JSON list of C-alpha atoms in Angstrom, two decimals:
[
{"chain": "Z", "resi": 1364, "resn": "UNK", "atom": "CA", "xyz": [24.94, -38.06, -8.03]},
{"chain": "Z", "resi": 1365, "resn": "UNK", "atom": "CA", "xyz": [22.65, -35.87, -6.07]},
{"chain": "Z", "resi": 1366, "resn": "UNK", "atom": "CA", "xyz": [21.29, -37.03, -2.78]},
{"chain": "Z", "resi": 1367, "resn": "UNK", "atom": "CA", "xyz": [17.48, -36.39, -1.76]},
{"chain": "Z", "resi": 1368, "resn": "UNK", "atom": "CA", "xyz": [18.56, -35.39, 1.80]},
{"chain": "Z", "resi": 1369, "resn": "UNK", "atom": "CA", "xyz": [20.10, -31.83, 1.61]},
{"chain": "Z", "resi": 1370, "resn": "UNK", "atom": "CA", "xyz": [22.26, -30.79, 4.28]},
{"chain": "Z", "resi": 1371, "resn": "UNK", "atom": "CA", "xyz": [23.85, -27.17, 5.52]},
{"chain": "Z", "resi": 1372, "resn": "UNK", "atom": "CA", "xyz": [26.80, -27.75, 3.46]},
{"chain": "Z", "resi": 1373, "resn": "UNK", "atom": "CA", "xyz": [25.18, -28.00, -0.01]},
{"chain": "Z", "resi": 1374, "resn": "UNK", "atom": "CA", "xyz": [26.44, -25.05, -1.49]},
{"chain": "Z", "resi": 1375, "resn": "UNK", "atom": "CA", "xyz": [24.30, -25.56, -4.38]},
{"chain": "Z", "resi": 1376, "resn": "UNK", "atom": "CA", "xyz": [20.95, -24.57, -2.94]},
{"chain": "Z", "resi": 1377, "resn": "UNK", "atom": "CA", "xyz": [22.06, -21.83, -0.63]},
{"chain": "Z", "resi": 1378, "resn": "UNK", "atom": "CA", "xyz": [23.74, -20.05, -3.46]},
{"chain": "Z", "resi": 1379, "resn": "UNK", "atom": "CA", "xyz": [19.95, -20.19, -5.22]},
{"chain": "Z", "resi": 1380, "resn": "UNK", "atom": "CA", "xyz": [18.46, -19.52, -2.12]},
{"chain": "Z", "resi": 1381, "resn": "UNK", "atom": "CA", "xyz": [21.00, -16.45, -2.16]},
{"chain": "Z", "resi": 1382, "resn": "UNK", "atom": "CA", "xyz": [19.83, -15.33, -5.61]},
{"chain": "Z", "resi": 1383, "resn": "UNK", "atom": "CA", "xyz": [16.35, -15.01, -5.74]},
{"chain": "Z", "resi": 1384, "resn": "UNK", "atom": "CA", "xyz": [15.10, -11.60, -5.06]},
{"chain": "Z", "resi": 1385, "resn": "UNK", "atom": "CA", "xyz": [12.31, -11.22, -2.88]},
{"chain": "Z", "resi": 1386, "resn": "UNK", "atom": "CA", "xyz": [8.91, -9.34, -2.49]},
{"chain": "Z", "resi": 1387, "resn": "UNK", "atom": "CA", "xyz": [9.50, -6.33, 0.01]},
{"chain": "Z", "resi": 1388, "resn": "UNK", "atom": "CA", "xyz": [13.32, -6.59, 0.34]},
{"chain": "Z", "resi": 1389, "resn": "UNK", "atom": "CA", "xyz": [14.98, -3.38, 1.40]},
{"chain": "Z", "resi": 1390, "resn": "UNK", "atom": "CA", "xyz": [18.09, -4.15, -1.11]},
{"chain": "Z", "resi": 1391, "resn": "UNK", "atom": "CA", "xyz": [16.73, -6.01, -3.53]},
{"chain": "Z", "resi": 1392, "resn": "UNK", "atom": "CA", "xyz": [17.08, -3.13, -6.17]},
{"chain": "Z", "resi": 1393, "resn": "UNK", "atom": "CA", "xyz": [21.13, -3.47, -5.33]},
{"chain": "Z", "resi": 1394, "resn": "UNK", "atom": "CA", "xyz": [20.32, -7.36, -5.51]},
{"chain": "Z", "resi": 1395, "resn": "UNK", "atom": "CA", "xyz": [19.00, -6.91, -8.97]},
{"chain": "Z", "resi": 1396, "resn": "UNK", "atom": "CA", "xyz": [21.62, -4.56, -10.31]},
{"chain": "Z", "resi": 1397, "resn": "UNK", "atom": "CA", "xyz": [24.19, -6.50, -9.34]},
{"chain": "Z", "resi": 1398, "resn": "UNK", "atom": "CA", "xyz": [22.52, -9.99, -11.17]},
{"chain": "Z", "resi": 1399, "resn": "UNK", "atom": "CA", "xyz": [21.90, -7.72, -14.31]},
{"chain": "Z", "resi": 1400, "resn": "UNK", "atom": "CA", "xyz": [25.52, -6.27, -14.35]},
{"chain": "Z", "resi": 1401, "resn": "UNK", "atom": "CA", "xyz": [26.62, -9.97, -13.75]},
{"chain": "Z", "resi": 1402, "resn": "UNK", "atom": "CA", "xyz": [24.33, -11.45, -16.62]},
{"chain": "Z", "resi": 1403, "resn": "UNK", "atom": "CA", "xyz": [26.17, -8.47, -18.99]},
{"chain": "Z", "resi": 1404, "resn": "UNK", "atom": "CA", "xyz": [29.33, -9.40, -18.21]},
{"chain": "Z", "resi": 1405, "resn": "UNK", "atom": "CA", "xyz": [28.46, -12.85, -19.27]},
{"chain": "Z", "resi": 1406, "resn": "UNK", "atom": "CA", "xyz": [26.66, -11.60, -22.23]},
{"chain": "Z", "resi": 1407, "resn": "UNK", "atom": "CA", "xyz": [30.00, -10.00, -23.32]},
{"chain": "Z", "resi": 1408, "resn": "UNK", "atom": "CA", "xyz": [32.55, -12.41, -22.95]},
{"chain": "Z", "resi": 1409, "resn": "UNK", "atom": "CA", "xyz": [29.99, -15.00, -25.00]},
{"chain": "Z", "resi": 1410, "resn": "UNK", "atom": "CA", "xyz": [30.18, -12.15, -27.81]},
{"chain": "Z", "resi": 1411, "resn": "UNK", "atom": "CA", "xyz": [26.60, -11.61, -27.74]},
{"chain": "Z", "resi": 1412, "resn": "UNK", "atom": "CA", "xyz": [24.80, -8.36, -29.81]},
{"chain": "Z", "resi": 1413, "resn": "UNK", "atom": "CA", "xyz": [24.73, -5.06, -28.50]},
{"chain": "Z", "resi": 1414, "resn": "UNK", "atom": "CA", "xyz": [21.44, -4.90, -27.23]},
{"chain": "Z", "resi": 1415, "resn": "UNK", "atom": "CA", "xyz": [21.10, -5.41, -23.34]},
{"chain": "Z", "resi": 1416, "resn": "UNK", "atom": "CA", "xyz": [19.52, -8.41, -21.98]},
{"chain": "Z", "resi": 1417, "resn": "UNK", "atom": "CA", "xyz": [15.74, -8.03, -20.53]},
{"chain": "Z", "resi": 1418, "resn": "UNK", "atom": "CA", "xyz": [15.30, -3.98, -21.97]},
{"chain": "Z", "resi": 1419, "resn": "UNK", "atom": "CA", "xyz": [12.28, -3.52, -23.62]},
{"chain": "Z", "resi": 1420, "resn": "UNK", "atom": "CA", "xyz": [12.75, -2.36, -27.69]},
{"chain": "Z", "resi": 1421, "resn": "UNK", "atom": "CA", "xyz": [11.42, 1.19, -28.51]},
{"chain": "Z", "resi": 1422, "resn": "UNK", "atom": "CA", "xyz": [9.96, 2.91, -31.80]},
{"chain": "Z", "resi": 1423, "resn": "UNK", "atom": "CA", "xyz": [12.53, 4.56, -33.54]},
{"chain": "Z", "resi": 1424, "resn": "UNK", "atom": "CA", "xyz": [10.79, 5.97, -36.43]},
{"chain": "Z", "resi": 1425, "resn": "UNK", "atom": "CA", "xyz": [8.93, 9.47, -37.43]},
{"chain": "Z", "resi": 1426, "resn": "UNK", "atom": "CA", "xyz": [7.72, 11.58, -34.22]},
{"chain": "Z", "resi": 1427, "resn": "UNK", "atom": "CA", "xyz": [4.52, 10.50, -33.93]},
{"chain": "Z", "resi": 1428, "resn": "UNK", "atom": "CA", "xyz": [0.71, 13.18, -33.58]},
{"chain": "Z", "resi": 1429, "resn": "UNK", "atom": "CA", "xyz": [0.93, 13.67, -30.27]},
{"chain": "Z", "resi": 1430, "resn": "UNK", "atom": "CA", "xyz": [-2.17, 11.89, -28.09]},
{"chain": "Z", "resi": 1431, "resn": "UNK", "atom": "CA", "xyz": [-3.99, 12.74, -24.48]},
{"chain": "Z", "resi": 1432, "resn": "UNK", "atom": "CA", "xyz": [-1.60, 10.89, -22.76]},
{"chain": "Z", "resi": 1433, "resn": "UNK", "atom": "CA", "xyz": [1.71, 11.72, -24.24]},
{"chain": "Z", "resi": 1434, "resn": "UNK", "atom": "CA", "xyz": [2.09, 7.71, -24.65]},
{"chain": "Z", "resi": 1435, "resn": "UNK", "atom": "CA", "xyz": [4.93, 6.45, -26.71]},
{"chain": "Z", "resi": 1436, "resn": "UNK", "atom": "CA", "xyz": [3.87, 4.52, -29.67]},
{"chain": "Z", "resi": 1437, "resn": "UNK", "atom": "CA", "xyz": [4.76, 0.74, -29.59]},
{"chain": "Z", "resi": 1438, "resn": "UNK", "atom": "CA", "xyz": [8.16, -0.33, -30.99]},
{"chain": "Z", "resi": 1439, "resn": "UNK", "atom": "CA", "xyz": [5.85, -2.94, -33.47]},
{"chain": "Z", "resi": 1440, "resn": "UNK", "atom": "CA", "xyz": [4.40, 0.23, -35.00]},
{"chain": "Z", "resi": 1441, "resn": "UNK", "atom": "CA", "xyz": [4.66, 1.28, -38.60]},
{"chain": "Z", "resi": 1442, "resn": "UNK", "atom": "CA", "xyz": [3.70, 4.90, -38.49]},
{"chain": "Z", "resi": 1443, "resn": "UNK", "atom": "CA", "xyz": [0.63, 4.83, -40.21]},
{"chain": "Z", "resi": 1444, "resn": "UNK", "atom": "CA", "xyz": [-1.87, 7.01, -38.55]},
{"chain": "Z", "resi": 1445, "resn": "UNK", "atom": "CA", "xyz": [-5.50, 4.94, -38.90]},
{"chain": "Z", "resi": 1446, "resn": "UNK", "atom": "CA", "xyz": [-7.33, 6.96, -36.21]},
{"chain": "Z", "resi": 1447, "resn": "UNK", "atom": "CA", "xyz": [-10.44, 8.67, -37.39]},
{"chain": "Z", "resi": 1448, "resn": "UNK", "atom": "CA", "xyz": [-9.66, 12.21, -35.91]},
{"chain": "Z", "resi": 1449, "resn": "UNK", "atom": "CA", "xyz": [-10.84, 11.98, -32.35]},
{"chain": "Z", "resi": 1450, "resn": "UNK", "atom": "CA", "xyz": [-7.47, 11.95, -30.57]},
{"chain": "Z", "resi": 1451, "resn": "UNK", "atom": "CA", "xyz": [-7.23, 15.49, -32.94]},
{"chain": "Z", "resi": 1452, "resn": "UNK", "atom": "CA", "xyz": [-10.80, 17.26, -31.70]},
{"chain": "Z", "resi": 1453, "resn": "UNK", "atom": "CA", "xyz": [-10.21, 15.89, -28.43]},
{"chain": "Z", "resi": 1454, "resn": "UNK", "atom": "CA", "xyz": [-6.64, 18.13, -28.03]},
{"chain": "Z", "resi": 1455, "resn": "UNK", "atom": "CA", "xyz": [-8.32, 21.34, -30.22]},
{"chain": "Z", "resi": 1456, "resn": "UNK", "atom": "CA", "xyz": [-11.01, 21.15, -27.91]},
{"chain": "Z", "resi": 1457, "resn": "UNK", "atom": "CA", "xyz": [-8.63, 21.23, -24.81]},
{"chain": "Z", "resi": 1458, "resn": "UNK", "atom": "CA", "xyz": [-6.36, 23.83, -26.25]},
{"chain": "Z", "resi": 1459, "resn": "UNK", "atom": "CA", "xyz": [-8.87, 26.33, -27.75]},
{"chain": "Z", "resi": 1460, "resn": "UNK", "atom": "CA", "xyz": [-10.39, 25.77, -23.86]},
{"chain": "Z", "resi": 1461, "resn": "UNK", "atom": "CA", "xyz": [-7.48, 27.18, -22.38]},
{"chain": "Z", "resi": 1462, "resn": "UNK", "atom": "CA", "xyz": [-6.90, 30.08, -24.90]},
{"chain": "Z", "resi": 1463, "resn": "UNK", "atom": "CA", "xyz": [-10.12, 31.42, -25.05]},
{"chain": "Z", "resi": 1464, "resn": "UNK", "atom": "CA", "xyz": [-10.25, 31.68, -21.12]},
{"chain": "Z", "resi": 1465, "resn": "UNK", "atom": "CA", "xyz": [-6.59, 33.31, -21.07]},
{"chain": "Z", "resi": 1466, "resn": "UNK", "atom": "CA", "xyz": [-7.97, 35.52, -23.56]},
{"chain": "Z", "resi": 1467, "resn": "UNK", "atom": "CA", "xyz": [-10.80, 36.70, -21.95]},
{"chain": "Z", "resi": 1468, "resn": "UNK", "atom": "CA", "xyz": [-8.35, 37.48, -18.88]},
{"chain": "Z", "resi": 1469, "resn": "UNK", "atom": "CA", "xyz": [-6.23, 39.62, -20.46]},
{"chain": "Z", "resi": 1470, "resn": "UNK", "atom": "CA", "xyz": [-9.08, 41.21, -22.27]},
{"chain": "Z", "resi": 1471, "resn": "UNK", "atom": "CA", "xyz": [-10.21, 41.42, -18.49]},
{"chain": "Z", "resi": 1472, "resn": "UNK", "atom": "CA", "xyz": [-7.08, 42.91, -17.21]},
{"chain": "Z", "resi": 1473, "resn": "UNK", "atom": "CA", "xyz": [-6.20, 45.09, -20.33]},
{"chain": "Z", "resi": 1474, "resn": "UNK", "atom": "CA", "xyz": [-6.98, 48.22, -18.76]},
{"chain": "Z", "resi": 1475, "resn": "UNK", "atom": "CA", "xyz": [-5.32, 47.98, -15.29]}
]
C-alpha cells in the first residue's frame, strides 16, 4: 500500500505536482495545450464522439435580430423572438442618429 510519509522519490505526487497549472505562470498556456492535446488523444483511442472535450456548444440555428451588443444567442435557444420591441427602437434610434447627422453634413458640404 501507500505510506503516509512521502519521500523525493514518489513519483506519484511530483508528476501531480507537475500537472497542475498555476495562477500567473509564464507557460502555463503551453502547459494547458499540451494537457488538452493529451486528454484528445486519449479521447480518440477510447473512440469517444466527435465533439472536443471542455468546448463550450454553440447555437446553430436561424441568424438571429441582431441586439446592442452583437451577443451570440445561447446554444439552449429555440429561436423564438419574445422581446417586446425595445432591443428594435433602441438600434432605429441609434441608426436614424447617425444618418440624420451625416445627412445634414453633406447637405452642409453640398456646395463646396
Amino acid at each position: 500500500g501507500m505510506s503516509l510519509a512521502r519521500g523525493v522519490e514518489d513519483e506519484g505526487m511530483e508528476g501531480r505536482k507537475k500537472a497542475m497549472i498555476r495562477q500567473g505562470d509564464p507557460m502555463a498556456m503551453h502547459a494547458w495545450k499540451k494537457q488538452q492535446e493529451e486528454q484528445s488523444k486519449q479521447a480518440s483511442a477510447h473512440g469517444s464522439s466527435g465533439a472536443a472535450v471542455g468546448q463550450k456548444p454553440v447555437y446553430k440555428g436561424p441568424q438571429p435580430k441582431p441586439n446592442r451588443y452583437g451577443s451570440r444567442p445561447g446554444y439552449r435557444w429555440d429561436g423564438i423572438d419574445r422581446g417586446n420591441g425595445f432591443e428594435d427602437r433602441v438600434l432605429e434610434m441609434l441608426h436614424s442618429k447617425g444618418r440624420k447627422r451625416e445627412e445634414a453634413y453633406k447637405w452642409s458640404s453640398a456646395d463646396m
